[in-house]
Tab-separated table of C-alpha atoms and ligand atoms in Angstrom:
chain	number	residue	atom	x	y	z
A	66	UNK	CA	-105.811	15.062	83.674
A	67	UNK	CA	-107.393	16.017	86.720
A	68	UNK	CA	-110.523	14.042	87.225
A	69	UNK	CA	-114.278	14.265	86.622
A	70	UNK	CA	-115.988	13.938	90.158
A	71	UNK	CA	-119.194	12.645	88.697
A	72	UNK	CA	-122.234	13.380	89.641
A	73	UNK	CA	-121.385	12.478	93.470
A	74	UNK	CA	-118.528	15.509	93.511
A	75	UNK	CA	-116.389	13.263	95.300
A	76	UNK	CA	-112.390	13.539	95.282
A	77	UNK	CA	-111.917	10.517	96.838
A	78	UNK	CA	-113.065	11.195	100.365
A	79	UNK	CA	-113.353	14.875	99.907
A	80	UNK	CA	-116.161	17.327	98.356
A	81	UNK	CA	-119.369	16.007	97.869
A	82	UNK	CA	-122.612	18.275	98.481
A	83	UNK	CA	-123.010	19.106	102.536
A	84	UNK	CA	-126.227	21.573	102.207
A	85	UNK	CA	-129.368	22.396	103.447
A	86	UNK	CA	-132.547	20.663	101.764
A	87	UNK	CA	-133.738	23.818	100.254
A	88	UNK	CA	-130.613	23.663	97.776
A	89	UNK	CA	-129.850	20.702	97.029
A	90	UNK	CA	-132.058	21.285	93.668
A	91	UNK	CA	-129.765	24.628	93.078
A	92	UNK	CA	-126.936	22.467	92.878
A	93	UNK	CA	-128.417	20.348	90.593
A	94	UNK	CA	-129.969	22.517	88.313
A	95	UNK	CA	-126.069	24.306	88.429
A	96	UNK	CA	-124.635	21.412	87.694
A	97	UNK	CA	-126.707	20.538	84.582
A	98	UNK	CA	-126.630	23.921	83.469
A	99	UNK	CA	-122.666	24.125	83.612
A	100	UNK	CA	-122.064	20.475	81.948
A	101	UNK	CA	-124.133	21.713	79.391
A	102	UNK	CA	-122.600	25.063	78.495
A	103	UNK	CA	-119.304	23.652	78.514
A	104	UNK	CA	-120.198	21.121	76.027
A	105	UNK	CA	-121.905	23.781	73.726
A	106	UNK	CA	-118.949	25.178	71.623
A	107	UNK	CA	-121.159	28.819	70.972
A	108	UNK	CA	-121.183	29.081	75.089
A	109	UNK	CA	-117.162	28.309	74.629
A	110	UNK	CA	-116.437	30.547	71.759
A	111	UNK	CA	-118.730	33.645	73.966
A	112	UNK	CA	-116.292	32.776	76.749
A	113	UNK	CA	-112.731	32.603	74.937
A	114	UNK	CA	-113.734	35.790	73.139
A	115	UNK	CA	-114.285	37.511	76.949
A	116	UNK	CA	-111.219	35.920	77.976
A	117	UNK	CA	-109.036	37.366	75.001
A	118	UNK	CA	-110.426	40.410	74.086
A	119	UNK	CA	-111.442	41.664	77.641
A	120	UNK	CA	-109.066	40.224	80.779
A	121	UNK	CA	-106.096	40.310	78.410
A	122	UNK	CA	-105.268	36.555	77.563
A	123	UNK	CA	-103.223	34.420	76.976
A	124	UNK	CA	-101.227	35.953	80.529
A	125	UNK	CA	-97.552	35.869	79.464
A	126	UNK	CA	-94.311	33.964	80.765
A	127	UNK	CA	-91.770	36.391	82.528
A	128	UNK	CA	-88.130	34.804	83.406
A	129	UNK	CA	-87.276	36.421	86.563
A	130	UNK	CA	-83.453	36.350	85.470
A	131	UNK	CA	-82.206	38.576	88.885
A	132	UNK	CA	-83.916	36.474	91.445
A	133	UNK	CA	-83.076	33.197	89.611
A	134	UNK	CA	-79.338	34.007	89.221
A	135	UNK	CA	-79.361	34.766	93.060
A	136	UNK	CA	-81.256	31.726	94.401
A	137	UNK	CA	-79.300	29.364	92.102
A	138	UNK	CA	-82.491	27.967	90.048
A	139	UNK	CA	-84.231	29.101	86.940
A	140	UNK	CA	-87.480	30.953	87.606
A	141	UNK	CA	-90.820	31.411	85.594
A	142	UNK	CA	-93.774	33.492	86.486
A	143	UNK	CA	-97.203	32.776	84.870
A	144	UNK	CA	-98.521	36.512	84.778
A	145	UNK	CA	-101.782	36.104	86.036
A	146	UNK	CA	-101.655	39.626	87.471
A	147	UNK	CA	-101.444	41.584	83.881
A	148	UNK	CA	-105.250	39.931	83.388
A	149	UNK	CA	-108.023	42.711	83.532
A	150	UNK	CA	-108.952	43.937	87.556
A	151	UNK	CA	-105.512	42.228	88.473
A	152	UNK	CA	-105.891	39.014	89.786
A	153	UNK	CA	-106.512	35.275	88.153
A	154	UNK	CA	-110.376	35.770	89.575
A	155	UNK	CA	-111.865	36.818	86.216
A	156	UNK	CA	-111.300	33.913	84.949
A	157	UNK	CA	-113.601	31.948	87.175
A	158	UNK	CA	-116.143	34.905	86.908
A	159	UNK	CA	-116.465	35.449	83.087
A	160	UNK	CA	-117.362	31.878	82.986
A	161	UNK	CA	-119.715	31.874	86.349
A	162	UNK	CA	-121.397	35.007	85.031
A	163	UNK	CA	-121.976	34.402	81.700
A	164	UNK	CA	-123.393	30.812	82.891
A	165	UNK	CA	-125.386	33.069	84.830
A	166	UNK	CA	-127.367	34.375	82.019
A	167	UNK	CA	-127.162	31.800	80.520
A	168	UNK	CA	-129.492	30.206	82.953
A	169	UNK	CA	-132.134	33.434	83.105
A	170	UNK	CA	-130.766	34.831	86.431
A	171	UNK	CA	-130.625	38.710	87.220
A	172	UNK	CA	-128.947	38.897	89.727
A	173	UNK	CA	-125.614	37.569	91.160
A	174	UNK	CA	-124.395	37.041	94.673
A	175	UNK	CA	-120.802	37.335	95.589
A	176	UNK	CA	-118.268	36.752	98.867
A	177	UNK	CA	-114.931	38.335	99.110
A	178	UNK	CA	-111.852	38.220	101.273
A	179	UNK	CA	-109.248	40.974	100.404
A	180	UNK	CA	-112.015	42.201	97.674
A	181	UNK	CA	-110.390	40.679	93.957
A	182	UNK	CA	-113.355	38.374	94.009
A	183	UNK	CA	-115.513	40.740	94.755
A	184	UNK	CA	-114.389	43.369	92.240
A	185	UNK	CA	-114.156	40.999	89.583
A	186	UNK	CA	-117.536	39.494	90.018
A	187	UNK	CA	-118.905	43.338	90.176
A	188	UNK	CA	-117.085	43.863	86.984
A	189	UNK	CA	-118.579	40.879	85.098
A	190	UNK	CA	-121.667	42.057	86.321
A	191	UNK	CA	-121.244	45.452	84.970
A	192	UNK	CA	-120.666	44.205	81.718
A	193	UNK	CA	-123.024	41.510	81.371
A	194	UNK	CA	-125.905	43.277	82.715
A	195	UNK	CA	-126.707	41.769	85.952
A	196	UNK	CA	-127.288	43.120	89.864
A	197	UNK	CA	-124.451	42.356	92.306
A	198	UNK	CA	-124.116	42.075	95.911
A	199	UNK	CA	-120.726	41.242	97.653
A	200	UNK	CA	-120.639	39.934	101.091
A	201	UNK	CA	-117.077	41.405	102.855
A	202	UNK	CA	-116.344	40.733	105.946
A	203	UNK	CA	-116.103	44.030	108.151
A	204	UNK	CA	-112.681	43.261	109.443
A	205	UNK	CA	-111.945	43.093	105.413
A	206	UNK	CA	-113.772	45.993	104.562
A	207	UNK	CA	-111.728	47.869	106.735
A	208	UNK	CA	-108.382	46.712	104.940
A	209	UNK	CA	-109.484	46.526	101.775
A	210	UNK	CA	-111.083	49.898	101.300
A	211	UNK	CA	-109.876	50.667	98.170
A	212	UNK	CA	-111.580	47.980	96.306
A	213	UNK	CA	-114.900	48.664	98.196
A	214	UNK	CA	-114.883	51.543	96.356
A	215	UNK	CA	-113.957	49.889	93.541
A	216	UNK	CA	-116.710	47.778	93.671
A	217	UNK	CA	-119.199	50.514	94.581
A	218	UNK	CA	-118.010	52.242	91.260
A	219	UNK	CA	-118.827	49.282	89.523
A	220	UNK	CA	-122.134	49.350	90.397
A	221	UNK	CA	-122.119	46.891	92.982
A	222	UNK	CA	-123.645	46.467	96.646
A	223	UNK	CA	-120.985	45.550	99.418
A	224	UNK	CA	-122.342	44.435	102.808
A	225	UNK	CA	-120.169	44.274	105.338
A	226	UNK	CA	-120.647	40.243	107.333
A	227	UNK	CA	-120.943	41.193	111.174
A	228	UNK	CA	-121.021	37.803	112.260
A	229	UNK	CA	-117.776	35.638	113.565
A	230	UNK	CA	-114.542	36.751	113.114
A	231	UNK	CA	-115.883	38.813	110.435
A	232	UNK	CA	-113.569	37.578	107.777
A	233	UNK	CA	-114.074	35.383	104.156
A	234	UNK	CA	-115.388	32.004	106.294
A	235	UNK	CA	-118.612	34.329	107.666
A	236	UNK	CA	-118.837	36.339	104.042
A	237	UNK	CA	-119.315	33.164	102.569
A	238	UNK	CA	-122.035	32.675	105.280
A	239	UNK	CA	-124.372	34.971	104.302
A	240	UNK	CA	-123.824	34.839	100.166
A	241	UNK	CA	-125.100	31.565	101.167
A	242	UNK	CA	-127.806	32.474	103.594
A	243	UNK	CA	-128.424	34.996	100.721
A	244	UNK	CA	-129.012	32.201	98.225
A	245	UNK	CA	-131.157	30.306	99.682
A	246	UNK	CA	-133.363	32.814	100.344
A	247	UNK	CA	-133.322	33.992	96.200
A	248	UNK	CA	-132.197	30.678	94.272
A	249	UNK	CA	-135.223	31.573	91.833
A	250	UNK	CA	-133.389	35.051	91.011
A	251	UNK	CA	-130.289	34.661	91.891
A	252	UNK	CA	-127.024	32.856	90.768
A	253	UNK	CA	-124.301	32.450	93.692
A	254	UNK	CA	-120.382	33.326	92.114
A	255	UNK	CA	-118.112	31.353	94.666
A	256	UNK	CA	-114.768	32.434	94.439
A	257	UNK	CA	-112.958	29.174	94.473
A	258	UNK	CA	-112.367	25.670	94.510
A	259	UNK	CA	-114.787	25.442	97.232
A	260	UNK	CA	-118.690	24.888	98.292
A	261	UNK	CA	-120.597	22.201	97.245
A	262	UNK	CA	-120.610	20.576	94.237
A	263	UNK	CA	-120.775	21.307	91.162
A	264	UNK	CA	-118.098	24.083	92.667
A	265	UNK	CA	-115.126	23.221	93.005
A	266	UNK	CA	-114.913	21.348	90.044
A	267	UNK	CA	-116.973	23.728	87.561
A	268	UNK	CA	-114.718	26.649	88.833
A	269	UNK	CA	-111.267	24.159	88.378
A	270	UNK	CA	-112.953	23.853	84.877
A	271	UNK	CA	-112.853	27.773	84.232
A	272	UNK	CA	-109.281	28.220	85.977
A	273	UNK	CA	-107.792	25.638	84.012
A	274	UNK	CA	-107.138	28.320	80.917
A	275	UNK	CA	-103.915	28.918	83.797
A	276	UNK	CA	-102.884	25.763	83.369
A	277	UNK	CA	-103.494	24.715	79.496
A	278	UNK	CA	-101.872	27.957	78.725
A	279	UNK	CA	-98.859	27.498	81.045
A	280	UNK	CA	-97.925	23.664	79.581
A	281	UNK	CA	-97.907	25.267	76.118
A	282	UNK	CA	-95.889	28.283	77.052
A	283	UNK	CA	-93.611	25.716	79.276
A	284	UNK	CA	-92.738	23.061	76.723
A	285	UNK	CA	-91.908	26.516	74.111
A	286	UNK	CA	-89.298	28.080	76.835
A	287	UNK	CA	-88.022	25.261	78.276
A	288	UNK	CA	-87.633	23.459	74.933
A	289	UNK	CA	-90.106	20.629	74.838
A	290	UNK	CA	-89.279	20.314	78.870
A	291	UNK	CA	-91.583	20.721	81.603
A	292	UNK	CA	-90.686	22.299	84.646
A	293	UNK	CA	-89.596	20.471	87.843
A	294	UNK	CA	-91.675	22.361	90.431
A	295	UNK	CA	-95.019	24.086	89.962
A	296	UNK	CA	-95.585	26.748	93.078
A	297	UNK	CA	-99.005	28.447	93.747
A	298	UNK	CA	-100.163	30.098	97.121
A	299	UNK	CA	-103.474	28.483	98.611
A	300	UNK	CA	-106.357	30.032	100.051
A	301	UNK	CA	-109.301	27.972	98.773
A	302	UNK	CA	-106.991	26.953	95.952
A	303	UNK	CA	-108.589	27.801	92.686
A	304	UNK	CA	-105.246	29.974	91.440
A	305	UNK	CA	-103.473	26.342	92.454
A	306	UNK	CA	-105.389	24.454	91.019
A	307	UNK	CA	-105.725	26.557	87.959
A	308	UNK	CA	-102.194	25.776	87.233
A	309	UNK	CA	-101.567	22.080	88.213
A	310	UNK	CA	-104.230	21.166	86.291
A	311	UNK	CA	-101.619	21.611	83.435
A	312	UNK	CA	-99.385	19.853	84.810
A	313	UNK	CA	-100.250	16.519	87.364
A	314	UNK	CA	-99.669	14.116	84.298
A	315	UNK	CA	-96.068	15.843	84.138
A	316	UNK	CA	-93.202	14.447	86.710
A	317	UNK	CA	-92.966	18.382	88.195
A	318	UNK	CA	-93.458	18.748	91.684
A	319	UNK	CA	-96.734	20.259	92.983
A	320	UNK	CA	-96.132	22.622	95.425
A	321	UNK	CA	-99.538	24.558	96.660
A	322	UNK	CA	-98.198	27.645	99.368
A	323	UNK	CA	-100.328	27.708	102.733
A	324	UNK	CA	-100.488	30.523	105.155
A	325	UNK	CA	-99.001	29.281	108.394
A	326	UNK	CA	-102.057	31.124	110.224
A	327	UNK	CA	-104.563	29.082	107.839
A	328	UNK	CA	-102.841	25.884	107.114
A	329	UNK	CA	-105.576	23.772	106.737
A	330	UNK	CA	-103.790	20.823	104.574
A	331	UNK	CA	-100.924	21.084	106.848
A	332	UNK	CA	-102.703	21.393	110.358
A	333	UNK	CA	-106.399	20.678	109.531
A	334	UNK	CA	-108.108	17.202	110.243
A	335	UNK	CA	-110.953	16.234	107.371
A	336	UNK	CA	-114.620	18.033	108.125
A	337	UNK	CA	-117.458	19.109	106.763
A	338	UNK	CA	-117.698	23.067	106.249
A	339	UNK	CA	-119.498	25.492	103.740
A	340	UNK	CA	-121.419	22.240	101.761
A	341	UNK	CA	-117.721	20.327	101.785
A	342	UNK	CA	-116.050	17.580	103.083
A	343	UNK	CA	-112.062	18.492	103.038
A	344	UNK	CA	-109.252	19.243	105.709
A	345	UNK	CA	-110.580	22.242	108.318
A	346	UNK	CA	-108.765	24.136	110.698
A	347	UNK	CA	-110.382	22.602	114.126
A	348	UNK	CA	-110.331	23.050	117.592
A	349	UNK	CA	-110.502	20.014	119.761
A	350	UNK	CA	-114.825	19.988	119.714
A	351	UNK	CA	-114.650	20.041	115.518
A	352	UNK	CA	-115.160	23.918	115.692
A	353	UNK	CA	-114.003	25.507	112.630
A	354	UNK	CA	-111.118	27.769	113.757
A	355	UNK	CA	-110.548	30.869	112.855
A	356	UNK	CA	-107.372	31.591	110.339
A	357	UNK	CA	-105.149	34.422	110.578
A	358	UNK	CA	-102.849	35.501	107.850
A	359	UNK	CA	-100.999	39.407	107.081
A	360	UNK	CA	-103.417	38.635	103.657
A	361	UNK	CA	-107.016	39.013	103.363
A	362	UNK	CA	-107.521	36.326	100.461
A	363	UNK	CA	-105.611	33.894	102.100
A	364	UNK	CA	-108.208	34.250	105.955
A	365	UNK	CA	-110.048	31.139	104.777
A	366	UNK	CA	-109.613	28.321	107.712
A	367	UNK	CA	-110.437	25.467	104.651
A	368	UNK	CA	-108.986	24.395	101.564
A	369	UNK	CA	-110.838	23.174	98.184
A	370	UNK	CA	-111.379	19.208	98.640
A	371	UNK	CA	-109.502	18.340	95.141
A	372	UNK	CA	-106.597	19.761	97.508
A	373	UNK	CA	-107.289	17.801	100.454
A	374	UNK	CA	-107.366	14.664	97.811
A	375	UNK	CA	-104.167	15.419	96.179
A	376	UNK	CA	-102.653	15.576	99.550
A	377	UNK	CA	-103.801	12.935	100.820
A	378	UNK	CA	-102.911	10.828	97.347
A	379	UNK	CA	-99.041	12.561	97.673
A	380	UNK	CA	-99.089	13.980	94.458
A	381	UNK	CA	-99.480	17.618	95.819
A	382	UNK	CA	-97.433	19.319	98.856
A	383	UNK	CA	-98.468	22.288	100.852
A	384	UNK	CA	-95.968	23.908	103.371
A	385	UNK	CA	-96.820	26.834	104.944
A	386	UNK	CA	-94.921	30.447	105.513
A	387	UNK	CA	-95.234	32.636	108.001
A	388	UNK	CA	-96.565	36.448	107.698
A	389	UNK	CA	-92.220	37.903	108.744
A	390	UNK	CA	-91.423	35.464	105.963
A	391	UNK	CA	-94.198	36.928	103.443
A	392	UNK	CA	-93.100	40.273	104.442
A	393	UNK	CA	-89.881	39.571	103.137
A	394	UNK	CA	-90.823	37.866	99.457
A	395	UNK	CA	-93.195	40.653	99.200
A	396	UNK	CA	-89.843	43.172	98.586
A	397	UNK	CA	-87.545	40.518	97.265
A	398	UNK	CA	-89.332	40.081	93.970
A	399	UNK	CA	-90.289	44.194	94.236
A	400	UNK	CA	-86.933	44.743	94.378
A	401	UNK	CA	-84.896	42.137	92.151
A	402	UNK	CA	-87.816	42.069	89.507
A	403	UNK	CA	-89.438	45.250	89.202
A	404	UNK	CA	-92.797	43.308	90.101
A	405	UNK	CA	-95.044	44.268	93.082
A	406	UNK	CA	-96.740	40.774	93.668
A	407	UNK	CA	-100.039	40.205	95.703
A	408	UNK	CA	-99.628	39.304	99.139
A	409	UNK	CA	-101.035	36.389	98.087
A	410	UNK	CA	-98.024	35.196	96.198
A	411	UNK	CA	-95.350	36.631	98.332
A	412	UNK	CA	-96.205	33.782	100.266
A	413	UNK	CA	-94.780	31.688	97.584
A	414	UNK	CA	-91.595	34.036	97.014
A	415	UNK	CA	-91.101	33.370	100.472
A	416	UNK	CA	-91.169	29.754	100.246
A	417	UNK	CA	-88.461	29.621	96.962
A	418	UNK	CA	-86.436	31.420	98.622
A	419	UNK	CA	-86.295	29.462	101.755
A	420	UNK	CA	-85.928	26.299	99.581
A	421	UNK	CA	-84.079	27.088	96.797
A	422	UNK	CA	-81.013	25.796	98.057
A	423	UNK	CA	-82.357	22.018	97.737
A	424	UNK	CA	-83.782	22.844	94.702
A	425	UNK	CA	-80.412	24.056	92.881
A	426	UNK	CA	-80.357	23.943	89.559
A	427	UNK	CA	-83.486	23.403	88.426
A	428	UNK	CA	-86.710	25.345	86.999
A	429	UNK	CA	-89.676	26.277	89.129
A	430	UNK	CA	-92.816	28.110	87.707
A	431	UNK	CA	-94.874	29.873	90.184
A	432	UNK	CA	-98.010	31.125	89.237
A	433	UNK	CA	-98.033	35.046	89.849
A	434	UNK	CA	-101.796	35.067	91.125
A	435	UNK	CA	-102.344	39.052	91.047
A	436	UNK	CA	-100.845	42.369	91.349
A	437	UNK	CA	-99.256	43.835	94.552
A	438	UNK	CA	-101.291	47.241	94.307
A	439	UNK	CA	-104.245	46.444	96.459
A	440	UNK	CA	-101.892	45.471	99.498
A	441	UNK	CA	-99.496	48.582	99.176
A	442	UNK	CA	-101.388	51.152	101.978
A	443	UNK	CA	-101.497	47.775	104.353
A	444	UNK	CA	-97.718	47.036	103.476
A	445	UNK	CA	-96.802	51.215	104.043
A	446	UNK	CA	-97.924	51.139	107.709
A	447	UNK	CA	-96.453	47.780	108.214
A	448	UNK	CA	-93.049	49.186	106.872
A	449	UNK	CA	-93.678	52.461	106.766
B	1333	PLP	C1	-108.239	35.425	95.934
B	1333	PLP	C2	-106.809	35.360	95.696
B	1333	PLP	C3	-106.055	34.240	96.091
B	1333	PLP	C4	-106.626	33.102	96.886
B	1333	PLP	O1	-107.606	32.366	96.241
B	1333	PLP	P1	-107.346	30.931	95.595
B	1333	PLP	O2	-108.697	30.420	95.330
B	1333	PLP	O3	-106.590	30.123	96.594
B	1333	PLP	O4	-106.556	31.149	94.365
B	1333	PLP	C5	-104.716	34.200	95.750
B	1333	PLP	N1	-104.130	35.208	95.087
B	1333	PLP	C6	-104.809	36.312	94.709
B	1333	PLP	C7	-104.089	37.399	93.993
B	1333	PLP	C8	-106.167	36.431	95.004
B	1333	PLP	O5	-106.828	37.528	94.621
């Protein structure tokens, strides 16, 4: 099992609670408030019942028997992209939301990258009776338009962040700046495995349903195995960790899929950023750089710090792709599986099929973090 950070939020050197005076007692009362409703089995029952009978789960298991047969290795997908608005974000949301209420909010603040955060918090909104604002960045708004309006259907408020690169890292910014200025009002739905604690390890908590489900369905298929590899892309890393959590007492390898533009296991030193302590894209000064990726959701120049641990411990990997690379596992599994994945997860296409041929033979899941159909108009000029 993946481990309790205590009260501290500390993965070894990583996490911990990096904020401004005026919310440290947010945190806090957050943190309380979560422990509690996840030890009260009525708050758990409200929540499964959301998670069944409105996102669609249990997500199935799809054997992708073309692409397997052609890279030589047996192939799983955990179908995270069949769940309700698309993507493996409601899962954290449902939970964040109805904890929301829970605690006598009204309103909830948001941040979103390519928008599936952002949509999904809108929608949990929508249906648990609560305001929404999304903080986009503008460079996002413009490539995500589809699920502005999606979110603007949904009753939402998107405002575009002007400041920095204009990406996720300055959205984040000002949900936060937004936070501290409401914290009475308002409840704060991060999208990952990131922030201060209680964060990234409440929103592990609510992703682990990936991972629980995935062991179950695993040791069914595979015939009381496990597999040998478990793949997920990372962009803060809740989809990743979602699905290892299932699986780090297991001997499969833990492969987490960086964007070679945001690599921040693989090029980042340890900093502090956005409350955390965990490894940060830097410039030689400790400026946070700015990551560039061909996906939106993956723009993000940090990485959850239960990431940064499990690197740093070797039980987790993280190579990176490149965007020609991504380009390419985007079609491959379009074309050999009938499945349009996220950009997102072509990432981690890309990487099987790059290494596949030292991994011959054996059975890799990959979690299938969200549907392809928000990235199609971006992938249509890109093609065209
Ligand atoms: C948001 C998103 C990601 C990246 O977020 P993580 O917290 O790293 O999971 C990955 N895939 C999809 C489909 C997303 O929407």
């Amino acid at each position: 099992m993946l481990q309790d950070p205590g009260v501290s939020g500390r993965f070894g050197e990583f996490g911990g609670r990096f904020v401004p005076e005026t919310l440290v007692p947010a945190c806090q009362e957050l943190e309380v408030a979560f422990r509690d409703a996840w030890a009260d089995p009525s708050f758990r029952s409200e929540l499964d019942n959301l998670l069944r009978e409105y996102a669609g789960r249990p997500s199935i298991i799809t054997e992708c028997h073309n692409l397997g047969k052609q890279l030589g290795i047996r192939l799983l997908l955990k179908r995270e992209d069949l769940n309700h608005t698309g993507s493996h974000k409601i899962n954290s949301v449902l939970g964040q939301v109805l904890l929301a209420k829970r605690m006598g909010k009204k309103r909830i603040v948001a941040e979103t990258g390519a928008g599936q955060h952002g949509v999904a918090a809108a929608t949990a909104a929508a249906l648990l009776g609560l305001q929404c604002k999304v903080y986009m960045g503008e460079v996002d708004v413009q490539r995500q338009a589809l699920n502005v309006f999606r979110m603007k259907l949904l009753g939402a408020e998107v405002v575009p962040a002007m400041s920095g690169s204009r990406t996720l890292k300055d959205a984040v910014n000002e949900a936060m700046r937004d936070w501290v200025a409401t914290v009475e009002t308002t409840y704060y739905a991060l999208g990952s495995v990131m922030g201060p604690h209680p964060y990234p390890f409440m929103v592990r908590t609510f992703q682990s349903v990936i991972g629980d489900e995935a062991f179950a369905q695993c040791r069914d298929v595979l015939d009381g195995k496990d597999p040998d590899v478990v793949t997920a892309c990372v962009g803060g890393g809740s989809n990743a960790i979602g699905i290892f959590s299932g699986f780090v007492d297991t001997k499969a390898r833990l492969v987490g899929v960086e964007p070679a533009g945001g690599a921040a296991v693989g090029r980042g030193v340890p900093g502090v950023v956005h409350g955390m302590r965990s490894y940060l894209m830097q410039d030689e000064h400790g400026q946070v750089q700015e990551a560039h990726s061909i996906s939106a959701g993956l723009d993000y120049p940090g990485v959850g710090p239960e990431h940064s641990y499990l690197a740093s411990i070797g039980r987790a990997e993280y190579p990176s792709v490149t965007d020609a690379e991504v380009i390419e596992g985007f079609q491959l599994l379009a074309k050999t599986e009938g499945i349009i994945p996220a950009l997102e997860c072509a990432h981690v296409v890309a990487w099987i099929s790059r290494e596949a041929k030292n991994m011959q033979g054996q059975t890799v899941l990959m979690n299938l973090s969200g549907r392809g159909d928000k990235d199609v108009a971006q992938m249509m000029e890109i093609l065209g």
